[in-house]
Coordinates of C-alpha atoms and ligand atoms in Angstrom, one line a residue:
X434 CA 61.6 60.8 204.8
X435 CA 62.0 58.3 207.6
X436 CA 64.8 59.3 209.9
X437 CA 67.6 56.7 209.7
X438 CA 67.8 56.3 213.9
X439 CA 64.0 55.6 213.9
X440 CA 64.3 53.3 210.6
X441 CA 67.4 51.3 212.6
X442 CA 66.0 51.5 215.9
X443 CA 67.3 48.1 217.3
X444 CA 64.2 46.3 218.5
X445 CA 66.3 43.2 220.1
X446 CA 68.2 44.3 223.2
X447 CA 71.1 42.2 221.3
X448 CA 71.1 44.4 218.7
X449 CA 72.0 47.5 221.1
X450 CA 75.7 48.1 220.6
X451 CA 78.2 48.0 223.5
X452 CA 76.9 48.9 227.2
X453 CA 76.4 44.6 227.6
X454 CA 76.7 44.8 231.5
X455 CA 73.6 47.4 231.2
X456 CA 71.7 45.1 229.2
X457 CA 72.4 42.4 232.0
X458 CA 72.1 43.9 234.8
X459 CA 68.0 45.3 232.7
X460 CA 67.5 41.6 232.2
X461 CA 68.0 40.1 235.5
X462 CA 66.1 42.8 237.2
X463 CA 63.1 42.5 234.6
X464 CA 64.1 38.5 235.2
X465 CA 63.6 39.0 239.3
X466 CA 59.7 40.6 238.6
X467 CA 59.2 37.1 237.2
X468 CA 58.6 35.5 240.6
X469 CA 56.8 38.3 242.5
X470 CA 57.3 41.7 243.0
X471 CA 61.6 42.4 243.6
X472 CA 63.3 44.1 246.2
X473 CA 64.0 47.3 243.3
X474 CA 60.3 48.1 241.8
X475 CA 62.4 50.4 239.2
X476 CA 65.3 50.9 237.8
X477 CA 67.6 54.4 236.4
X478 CA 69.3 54.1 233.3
X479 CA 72.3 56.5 233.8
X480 CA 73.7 57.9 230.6
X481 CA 74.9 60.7 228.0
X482 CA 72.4 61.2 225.4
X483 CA 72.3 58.9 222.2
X484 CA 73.8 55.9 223.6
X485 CA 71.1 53.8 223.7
X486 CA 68.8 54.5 227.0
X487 CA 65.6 55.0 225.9
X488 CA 66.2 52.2 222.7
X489 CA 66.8 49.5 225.7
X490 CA 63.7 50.4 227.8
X491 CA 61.5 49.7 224.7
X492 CA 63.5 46.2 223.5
X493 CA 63.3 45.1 227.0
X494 CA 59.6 45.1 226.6
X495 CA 59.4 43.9 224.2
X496 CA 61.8 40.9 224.5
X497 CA 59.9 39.7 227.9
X498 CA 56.6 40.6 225.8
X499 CA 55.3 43.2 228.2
X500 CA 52.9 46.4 227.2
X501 CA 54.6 50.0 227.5
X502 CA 53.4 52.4 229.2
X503 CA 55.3 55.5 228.2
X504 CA 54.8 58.9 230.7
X505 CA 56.1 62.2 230.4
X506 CA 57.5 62.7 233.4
X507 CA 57.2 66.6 233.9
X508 CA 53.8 66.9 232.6
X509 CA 52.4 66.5 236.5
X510 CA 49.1 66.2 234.7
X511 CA 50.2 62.8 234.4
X512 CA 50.8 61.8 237.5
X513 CA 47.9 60.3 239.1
X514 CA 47.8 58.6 235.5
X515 CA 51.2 56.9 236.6
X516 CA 50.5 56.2 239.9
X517 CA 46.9 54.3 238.8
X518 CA 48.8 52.2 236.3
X519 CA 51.8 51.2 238.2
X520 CA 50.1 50.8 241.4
X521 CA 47.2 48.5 239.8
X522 CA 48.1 44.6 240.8
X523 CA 49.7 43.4 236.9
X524 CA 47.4 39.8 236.6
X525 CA 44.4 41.4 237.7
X526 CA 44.5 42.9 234.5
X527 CA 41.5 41.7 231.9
X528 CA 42.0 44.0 229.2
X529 CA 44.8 45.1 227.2
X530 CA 44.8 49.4 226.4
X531 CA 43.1 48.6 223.0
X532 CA 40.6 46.6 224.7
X533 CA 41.3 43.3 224.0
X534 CA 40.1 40.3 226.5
X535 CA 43.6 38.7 228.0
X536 CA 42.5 35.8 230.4
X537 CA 44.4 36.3 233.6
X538 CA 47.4 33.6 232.8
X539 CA 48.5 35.5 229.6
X540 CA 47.6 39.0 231.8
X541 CA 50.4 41.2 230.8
X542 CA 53.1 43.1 232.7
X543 CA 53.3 46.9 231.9
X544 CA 56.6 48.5 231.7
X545 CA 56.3 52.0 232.6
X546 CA 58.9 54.0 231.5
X547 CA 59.3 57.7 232.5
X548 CA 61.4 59.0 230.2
X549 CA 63.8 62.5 230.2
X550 CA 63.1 62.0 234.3
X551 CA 65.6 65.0 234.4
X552 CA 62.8 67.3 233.4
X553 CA 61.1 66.6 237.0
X554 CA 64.3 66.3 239.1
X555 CA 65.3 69.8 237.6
X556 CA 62.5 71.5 239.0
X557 CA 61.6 73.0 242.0
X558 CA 58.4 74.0 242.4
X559 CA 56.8 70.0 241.2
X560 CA 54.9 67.4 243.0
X561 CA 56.2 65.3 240.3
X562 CA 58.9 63.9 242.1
X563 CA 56.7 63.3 245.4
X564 CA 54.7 61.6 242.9
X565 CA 57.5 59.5 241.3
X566 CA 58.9 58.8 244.6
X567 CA 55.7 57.4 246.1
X568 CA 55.0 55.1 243.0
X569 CA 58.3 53.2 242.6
X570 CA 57.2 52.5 246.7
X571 CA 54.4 51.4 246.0
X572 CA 54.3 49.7 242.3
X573 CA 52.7 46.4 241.3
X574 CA 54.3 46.9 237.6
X575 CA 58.5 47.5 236.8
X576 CA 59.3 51.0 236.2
X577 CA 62.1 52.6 234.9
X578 CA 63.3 55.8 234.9
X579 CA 65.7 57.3 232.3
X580 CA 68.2 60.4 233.2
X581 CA 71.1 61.9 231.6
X582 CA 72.2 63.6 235.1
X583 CA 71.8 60.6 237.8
X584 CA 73.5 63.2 240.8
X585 CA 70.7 65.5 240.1
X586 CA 68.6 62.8 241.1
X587 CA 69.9 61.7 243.9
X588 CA 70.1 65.5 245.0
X589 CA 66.3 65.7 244.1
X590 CA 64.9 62.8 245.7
X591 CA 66.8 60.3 248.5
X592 CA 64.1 57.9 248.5
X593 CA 64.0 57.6 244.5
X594 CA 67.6 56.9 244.7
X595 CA 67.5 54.7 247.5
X596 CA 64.8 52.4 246.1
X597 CA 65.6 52.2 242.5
X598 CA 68.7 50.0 241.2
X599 CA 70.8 52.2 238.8
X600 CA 72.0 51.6 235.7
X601 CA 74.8 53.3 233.8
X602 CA 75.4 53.5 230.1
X603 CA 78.6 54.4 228.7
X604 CA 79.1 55.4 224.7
X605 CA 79.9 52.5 223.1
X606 CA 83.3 51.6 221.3
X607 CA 84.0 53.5 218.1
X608 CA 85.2 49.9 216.5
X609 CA 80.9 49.1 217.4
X610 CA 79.7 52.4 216.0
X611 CA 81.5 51.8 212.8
X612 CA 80.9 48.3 212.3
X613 CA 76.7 50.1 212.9
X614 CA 77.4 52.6 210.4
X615 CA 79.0 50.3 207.8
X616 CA 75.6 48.2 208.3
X617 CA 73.2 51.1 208.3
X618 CA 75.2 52.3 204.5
X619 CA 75.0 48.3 202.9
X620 CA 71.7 48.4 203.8
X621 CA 70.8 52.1 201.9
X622 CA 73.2 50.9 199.2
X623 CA 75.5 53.2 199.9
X624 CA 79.3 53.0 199.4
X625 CA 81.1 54.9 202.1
X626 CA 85.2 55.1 202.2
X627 CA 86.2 53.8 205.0
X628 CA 88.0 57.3 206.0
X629 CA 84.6 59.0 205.6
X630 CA 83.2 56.8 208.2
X631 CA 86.1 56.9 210.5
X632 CA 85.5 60.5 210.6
X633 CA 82.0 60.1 211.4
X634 CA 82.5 58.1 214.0
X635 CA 85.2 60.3 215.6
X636 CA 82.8 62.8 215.0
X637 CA 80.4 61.8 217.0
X638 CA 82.2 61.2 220.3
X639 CA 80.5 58.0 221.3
X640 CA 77.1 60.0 220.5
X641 CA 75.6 56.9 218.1
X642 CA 72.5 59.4 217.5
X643 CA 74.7 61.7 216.2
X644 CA 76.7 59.6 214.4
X645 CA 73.4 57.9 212.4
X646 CA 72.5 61.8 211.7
X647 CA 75.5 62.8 210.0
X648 CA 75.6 59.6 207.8
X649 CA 72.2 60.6 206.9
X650 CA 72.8 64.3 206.1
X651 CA 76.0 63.0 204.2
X652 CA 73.9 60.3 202.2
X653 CA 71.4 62.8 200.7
X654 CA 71.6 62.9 197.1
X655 CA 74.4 60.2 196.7
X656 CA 74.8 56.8 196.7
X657 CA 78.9 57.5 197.6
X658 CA 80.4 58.6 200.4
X659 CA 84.2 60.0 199.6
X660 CA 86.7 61.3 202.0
X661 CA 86.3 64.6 200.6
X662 CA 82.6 64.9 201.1
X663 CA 83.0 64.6 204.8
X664 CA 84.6 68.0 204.2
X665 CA 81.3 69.5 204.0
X666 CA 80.0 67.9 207.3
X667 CA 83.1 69.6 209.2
X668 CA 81.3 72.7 207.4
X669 CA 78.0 72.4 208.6
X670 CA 79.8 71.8 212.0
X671 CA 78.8 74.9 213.2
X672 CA 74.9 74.7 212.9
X673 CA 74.6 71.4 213.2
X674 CA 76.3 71.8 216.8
X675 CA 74.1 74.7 217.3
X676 CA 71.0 72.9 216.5
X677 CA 72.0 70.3 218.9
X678 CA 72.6 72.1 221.6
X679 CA 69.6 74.9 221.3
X680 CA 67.6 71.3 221.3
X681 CA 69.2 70.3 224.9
X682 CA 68.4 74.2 226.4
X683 CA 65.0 74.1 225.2
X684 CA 63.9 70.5 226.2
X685 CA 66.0 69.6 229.5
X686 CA 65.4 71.2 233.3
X687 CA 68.3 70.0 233.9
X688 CA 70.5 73.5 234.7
X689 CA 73.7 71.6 234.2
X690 CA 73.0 69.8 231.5
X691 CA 71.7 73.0 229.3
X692 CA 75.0 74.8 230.2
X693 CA 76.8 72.3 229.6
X694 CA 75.6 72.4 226.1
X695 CA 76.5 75.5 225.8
X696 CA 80.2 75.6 227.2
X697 CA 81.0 72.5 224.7
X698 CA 79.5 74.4 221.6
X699 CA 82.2 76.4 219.2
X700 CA 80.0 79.8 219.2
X701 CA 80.8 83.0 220.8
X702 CA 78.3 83.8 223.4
X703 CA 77.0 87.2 220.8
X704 CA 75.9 84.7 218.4
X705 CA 74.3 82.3 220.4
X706 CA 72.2 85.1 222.2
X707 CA 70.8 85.4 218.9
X708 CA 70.4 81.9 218.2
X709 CA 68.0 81.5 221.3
X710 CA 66.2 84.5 220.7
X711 CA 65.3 83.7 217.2
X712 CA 63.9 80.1 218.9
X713 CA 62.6 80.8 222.0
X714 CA 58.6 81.3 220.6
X715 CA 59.4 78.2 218.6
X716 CA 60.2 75.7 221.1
X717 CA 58.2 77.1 223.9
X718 CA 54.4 77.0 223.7
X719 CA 52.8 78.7 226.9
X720 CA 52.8 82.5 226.8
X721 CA 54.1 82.5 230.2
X722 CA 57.4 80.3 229.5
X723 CA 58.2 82.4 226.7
X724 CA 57.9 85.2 228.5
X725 CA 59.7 84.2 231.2
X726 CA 62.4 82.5 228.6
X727 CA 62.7 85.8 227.4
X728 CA 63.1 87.7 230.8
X729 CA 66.3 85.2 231.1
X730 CA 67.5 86.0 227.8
X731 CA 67.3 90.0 228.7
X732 CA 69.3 89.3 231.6
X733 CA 71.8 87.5 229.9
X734 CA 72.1 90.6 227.5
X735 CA 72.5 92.9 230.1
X736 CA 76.2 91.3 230.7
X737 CA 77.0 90.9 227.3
X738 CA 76.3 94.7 227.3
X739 CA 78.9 95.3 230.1
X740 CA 81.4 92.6 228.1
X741 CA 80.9 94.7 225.3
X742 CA 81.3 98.3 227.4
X743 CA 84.0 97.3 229.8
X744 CA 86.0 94.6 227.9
X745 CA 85.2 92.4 230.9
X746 CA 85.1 89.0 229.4
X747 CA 84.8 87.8 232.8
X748 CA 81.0 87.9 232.5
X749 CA 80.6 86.1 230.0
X750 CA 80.2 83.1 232.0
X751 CA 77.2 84.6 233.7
X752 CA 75.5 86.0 230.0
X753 CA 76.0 82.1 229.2
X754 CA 74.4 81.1 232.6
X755 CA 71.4 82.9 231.9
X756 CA 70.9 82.0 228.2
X757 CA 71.3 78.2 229.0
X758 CA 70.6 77.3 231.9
X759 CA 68.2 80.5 232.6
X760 CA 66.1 79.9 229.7
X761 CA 65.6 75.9 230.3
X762 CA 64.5 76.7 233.9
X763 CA 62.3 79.2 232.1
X764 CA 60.1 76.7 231.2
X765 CA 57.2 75.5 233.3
X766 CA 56.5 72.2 231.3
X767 CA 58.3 70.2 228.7
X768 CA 57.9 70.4 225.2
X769 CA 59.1 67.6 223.5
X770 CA 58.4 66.4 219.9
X771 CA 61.2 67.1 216.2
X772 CA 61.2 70.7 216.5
X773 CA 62.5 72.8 213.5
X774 CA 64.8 75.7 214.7
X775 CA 65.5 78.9 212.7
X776 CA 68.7 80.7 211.3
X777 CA 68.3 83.9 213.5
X778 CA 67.0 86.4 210.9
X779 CA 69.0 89.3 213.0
X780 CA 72.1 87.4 212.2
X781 CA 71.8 87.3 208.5
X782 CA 70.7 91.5 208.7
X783 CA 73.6 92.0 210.9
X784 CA 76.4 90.1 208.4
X785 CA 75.0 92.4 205.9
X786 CA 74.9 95.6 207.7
X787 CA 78.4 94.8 208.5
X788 CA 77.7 95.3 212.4
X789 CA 79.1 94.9 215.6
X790 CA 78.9 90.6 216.1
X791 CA 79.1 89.9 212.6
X792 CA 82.5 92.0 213.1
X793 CA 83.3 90.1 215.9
X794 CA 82.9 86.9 214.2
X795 CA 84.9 87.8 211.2
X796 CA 88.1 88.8 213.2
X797 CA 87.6 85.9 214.9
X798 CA 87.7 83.9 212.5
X799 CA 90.3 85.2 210.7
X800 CA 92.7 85.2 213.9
X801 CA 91.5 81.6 214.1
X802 CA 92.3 80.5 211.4
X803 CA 96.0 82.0 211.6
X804 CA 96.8 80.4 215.1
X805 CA 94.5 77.3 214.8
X806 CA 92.3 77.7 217.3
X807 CA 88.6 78.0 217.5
X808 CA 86.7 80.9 216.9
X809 CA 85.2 80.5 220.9
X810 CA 89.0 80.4 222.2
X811 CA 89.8 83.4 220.1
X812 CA 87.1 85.4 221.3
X813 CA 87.5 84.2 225.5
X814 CA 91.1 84.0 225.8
X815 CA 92.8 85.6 223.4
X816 CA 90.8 89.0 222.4
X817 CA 91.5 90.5 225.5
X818 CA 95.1 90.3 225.2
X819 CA 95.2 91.0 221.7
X820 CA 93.0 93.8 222.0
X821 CA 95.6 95.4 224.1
X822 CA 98.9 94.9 221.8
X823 CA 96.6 96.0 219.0
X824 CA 95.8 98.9 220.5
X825 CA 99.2 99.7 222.6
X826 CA 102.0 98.8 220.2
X827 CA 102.3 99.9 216.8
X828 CA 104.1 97.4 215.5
X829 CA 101.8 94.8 216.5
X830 CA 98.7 96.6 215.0
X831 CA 100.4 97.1 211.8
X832 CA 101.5 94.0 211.6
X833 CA 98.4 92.2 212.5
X834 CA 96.5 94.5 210.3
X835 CA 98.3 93.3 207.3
X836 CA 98.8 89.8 208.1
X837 CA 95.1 88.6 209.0
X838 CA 93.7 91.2 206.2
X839 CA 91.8 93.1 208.6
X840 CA 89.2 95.5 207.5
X841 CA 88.3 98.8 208.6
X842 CA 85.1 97.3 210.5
X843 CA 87.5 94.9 211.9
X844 CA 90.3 97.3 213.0
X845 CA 87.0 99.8 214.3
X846 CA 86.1 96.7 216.4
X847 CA 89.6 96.2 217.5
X848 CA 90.1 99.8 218.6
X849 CA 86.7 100.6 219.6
X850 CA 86.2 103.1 217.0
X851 CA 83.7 103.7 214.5
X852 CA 85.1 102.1 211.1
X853 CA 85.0 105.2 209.7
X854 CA 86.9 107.0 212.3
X855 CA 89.9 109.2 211.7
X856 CA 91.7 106.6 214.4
X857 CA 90.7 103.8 211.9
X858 CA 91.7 105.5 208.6
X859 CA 95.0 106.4 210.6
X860 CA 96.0 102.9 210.9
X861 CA 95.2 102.4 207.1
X862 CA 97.0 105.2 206.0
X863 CA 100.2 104.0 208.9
X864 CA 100.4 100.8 206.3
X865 CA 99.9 102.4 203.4
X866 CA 103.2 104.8 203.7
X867 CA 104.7 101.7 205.6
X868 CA 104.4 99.7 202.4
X869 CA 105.7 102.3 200.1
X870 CA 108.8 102.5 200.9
X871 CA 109.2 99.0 201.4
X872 CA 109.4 98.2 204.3
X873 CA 107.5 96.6 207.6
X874 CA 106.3 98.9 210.2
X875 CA 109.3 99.6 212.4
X876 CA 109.5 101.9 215.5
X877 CA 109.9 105.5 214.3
X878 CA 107.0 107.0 215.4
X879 CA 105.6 104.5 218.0
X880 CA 105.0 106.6 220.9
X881 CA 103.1 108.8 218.8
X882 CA 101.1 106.1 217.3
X883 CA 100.6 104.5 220.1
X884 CA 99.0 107.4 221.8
X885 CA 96.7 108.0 218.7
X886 CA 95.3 104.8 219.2
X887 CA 94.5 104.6 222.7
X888 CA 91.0 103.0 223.9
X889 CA 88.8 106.1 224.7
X890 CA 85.3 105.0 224.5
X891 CA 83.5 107.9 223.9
X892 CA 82.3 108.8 220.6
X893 CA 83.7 112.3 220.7
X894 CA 87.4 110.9 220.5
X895 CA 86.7 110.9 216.8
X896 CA 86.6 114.4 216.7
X897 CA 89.5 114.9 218.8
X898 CA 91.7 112.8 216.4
X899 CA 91.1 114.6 213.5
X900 CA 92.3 117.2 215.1
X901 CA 95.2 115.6 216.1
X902 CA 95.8 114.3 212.3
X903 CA 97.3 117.4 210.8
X904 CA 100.2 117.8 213.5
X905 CA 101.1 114.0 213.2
X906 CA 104.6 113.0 212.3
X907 CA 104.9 111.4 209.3
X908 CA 106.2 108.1 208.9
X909 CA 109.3 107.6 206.8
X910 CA 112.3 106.3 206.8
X911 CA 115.4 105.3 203.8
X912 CA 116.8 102.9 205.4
X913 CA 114.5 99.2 205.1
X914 CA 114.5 97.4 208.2
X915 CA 114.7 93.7 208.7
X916 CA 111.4 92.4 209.9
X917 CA 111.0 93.3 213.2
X918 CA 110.5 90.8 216.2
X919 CA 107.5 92.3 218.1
X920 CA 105.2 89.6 218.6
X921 CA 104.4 87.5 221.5
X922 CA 104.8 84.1 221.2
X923 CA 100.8 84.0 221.3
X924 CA 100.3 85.3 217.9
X925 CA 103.8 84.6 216.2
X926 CA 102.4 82.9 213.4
X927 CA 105.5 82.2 211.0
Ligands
LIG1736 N1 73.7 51.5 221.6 C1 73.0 51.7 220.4 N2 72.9 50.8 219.5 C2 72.3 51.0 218.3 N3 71.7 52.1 218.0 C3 71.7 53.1 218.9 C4 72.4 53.0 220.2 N4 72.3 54.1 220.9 C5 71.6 54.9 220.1 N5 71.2 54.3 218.9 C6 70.5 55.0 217.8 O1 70.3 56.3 218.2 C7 68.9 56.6 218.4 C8 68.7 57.3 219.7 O2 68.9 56.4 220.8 P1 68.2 56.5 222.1 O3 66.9 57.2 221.9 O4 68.1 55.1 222.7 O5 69.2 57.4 223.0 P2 69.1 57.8 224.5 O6 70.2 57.2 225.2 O7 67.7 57.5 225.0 O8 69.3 59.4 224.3 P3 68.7 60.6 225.1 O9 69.3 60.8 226.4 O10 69.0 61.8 224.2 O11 67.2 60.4 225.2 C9 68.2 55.2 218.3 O12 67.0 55.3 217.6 C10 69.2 54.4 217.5 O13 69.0 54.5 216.1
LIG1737 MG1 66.1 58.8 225.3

């Protein structure tokens, strides 16, 4: 099946929607090679992915009827490759690539466009940039050069920024991307409500890739679009994101860009280790990358083993460091082409074996879902606090337990406890004789409780607990109690 951003690909530079001053300010500089070679022999288009950058380069060609040359910037294999075309005088040339005889009049132009420039000007240890940097000085033919991450550029390479006229795109109005979409569906026959493709759009925060890919995903198998199928696009949210950004840590060199793709995604960093770990020998080739990919991904590990030890959720930011930005800098060429990433295989064992992350995801989402917030924001900001009136005040725990459903894995995770602890069961058994007389946990016995549950880590506080079980007030009480008031704002719910 043709992919719906190839098949509507615009070929006219008039067809790109919004970003007009970029398609100007293109034109007039490929308009100033007209008469001789210009004060800027290249040009940088600026711009977050999807909006159009690489779809411009190509119509722009094409409109002034000039040949492509299309390099990969990192492979450095093909630098002297660049250098020889863009340096060779353009109406010297005879022959066209497939050998045809041009007369020197009708001697063609060659764009050369170096596309995902990023990958170079991420890099230390590359010629690649000398290389680029010495070609735009001294090219015969236009060149330009496409980055999502201009400051890393100019950072990189003074002279590439200094001799090259940038360009920046901006994502295009969400009136545009409609009216594109609304096309895109007359022309598959497909009837879309117009809420359906509102949400699309939104959806797609100016990213018109991303908004072509979801009408696609939504189209298969129907020929209508309601506002209720969209439903199931806000489900797939999760991977679909996931996909997106394991495709951006995997293909850039661009350190900020990969963690940046990670910060935005709505995945707890436990998940996402496993997510890259499942992909890693899939998107990397060379023994030595994955290796290396993989030496990054044990690092990051190593914190999420200390987050998971010490509570400390503080280095998280460094586990997701070295998972995104450590594992695209891992890399020592680029790997570009569709690439079809995995479900990580651990992660479906682990949701069955009921263990540790899968835990972690479940109570997340079920806090989530009770104070609206994200599974990500659950895990980073509140957990910690949560964690500590779960484990501290009875009330709370009791409370909570009952409220978000919680399960005995859930409340083991919560308390650090096996699930079939004696500290777990306790909490059960708390409700339980809570419930029966009718009643919601009050304060009877909270010191107790509350020292019952403390955080020792240590295995061996199981046994202790038993022990402590027989001697353990009972709770009980005649009179019912109104509802107590023992939750912080945070989690007051009702
Ligand atoms: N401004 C636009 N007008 C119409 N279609 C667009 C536009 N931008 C993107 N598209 C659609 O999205 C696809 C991808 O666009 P393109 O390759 O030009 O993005 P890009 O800016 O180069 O992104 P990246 O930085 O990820 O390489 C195109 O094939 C086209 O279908
Ligand atoms: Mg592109």
């Amino acid at each position: 099946m043709v992919g719906w951003t190839e098949k509507y690909r615009p070929r006219k530079l008039d067809d790109v929607i919004g970003n007009k001053k970029a398609k100007d300010e293109l034109r007039q500089w490929a308009e100033s090679w007209l008469s001789g070679i210009p004060k800027f022999r290249a040009v940088v288009l600026i711009g977050d992915p999807g909006v159009g950058k690489t779809t411009c380069a190509h119509a722009l060609a094409k409109e002034l009827g000039w040949q492509v040359v299309e390099m990969n910037a990192s492979d450095h294999r093909n630098a002297d490759a660049i250098k020889r075309i863009a340096t060779h005088g353009a109406m010297g040339e005879t022959f066209t690539d497939d050998g045809e005889f041009r007369d020197s009049a009708s001697g063609q132009r060659k764009l050369i466009i170096l596309d995902e420039a990023d990958n170079v000007f991420g890099r230390e240890d590359y010629g690649g940039i000398k290389a680029i940097s010495t070609t735009i000085t001294g090219a015969q033919q236009p060149i330009v050069l496409i980055v999502n991450d201009y400051y890393e550029l100019k950072r990189r390479s003074s002279t590439i920024a200094q001799n090259t006229k940038s360009i920046k795109f901006s994502k295009p109005h969400k009136q545009s991307i409609n009216k594109l979409l609304k096309m895109i569906a007359k022309a598959e026959g497909l009837s879309v409500a117009d809420s359906a493709l509102d949400f699309i759009t939104e959806r797609s925060m100016g990213d018109v890739r991303s908004a072509i890919n979801d009408l696609q995903a939504l189209a298969e198998g129907r020929t209508e679009i309601k506002e209720e199928d969209v439903i199931a696009l806000g489900k797939r949210d999760t991977s679909q994101t996931v996909f997106n950004s394991l495709a951006v840590i995997f293909r850039t060199g661009n350190c900020k860009r990969s963690r940046e793709a990670v910060f935005d995604l709505d995945e707890d960093p436990e998940t996402l280790i496993l997510w890259i770990d499942e992909n890693i020998p899939i998107a990397y080739k060379d023994a030595a990358d994955i290796a290396a990919a993989y030496d990054a991904l044990a690092k990051a590990d190593v914190f999420m083993g200390r987050v998971r030890r010490r509570q400390y959720y503080g280095l998280w930011g460094y586990a997701s460091d070295m998972m995104s930005c450590g594992v695209s800098l891992a890399k020592s060429r680029s790997y570009s082409g569709f690439v079809n990433y995995a479900f990580p295989g651990w992660l479906r064992k682990m949701s069955a074996s009921k263990g540790y992350r899968s835990t972690m995801s479940s109570f997340a989402a079920k806090l989530g879902s009770h104070t609206n917030k994200s599974s990500k924001v659950v895990l980073q900001e509140y957990l910690p606090y949560f964690r500590t009136l779960y484990t501290q005040d009875r009330e709370f725990r009791l409370n909570m337990t009952r409220r978000l459903g919680l399960t005995e894995e859930e409340v083991g995770f919560l308390l650090g406890q096996k699930p079939d602890s004696a500290k777990v069961r306790r909490v059960f058994d708390d409700l339980r004789k809570v419930e029966a007389v009718g009643k919601t946990p009050g304060t009877e016995d909270k010191a107790q409780a509350d020292e019952d549950a403390g955080t020792e880590e240590e295995a061996s506080a199981d046994e202790g607990s038993l022990k402590e079980d027989g001697d353990r007030p009972e709770v009980a009480s005649e009179e019912p109690e109104a509802e107590p008031d023992v939750q912080s704002s945070l989690f007051q719910f009702e």
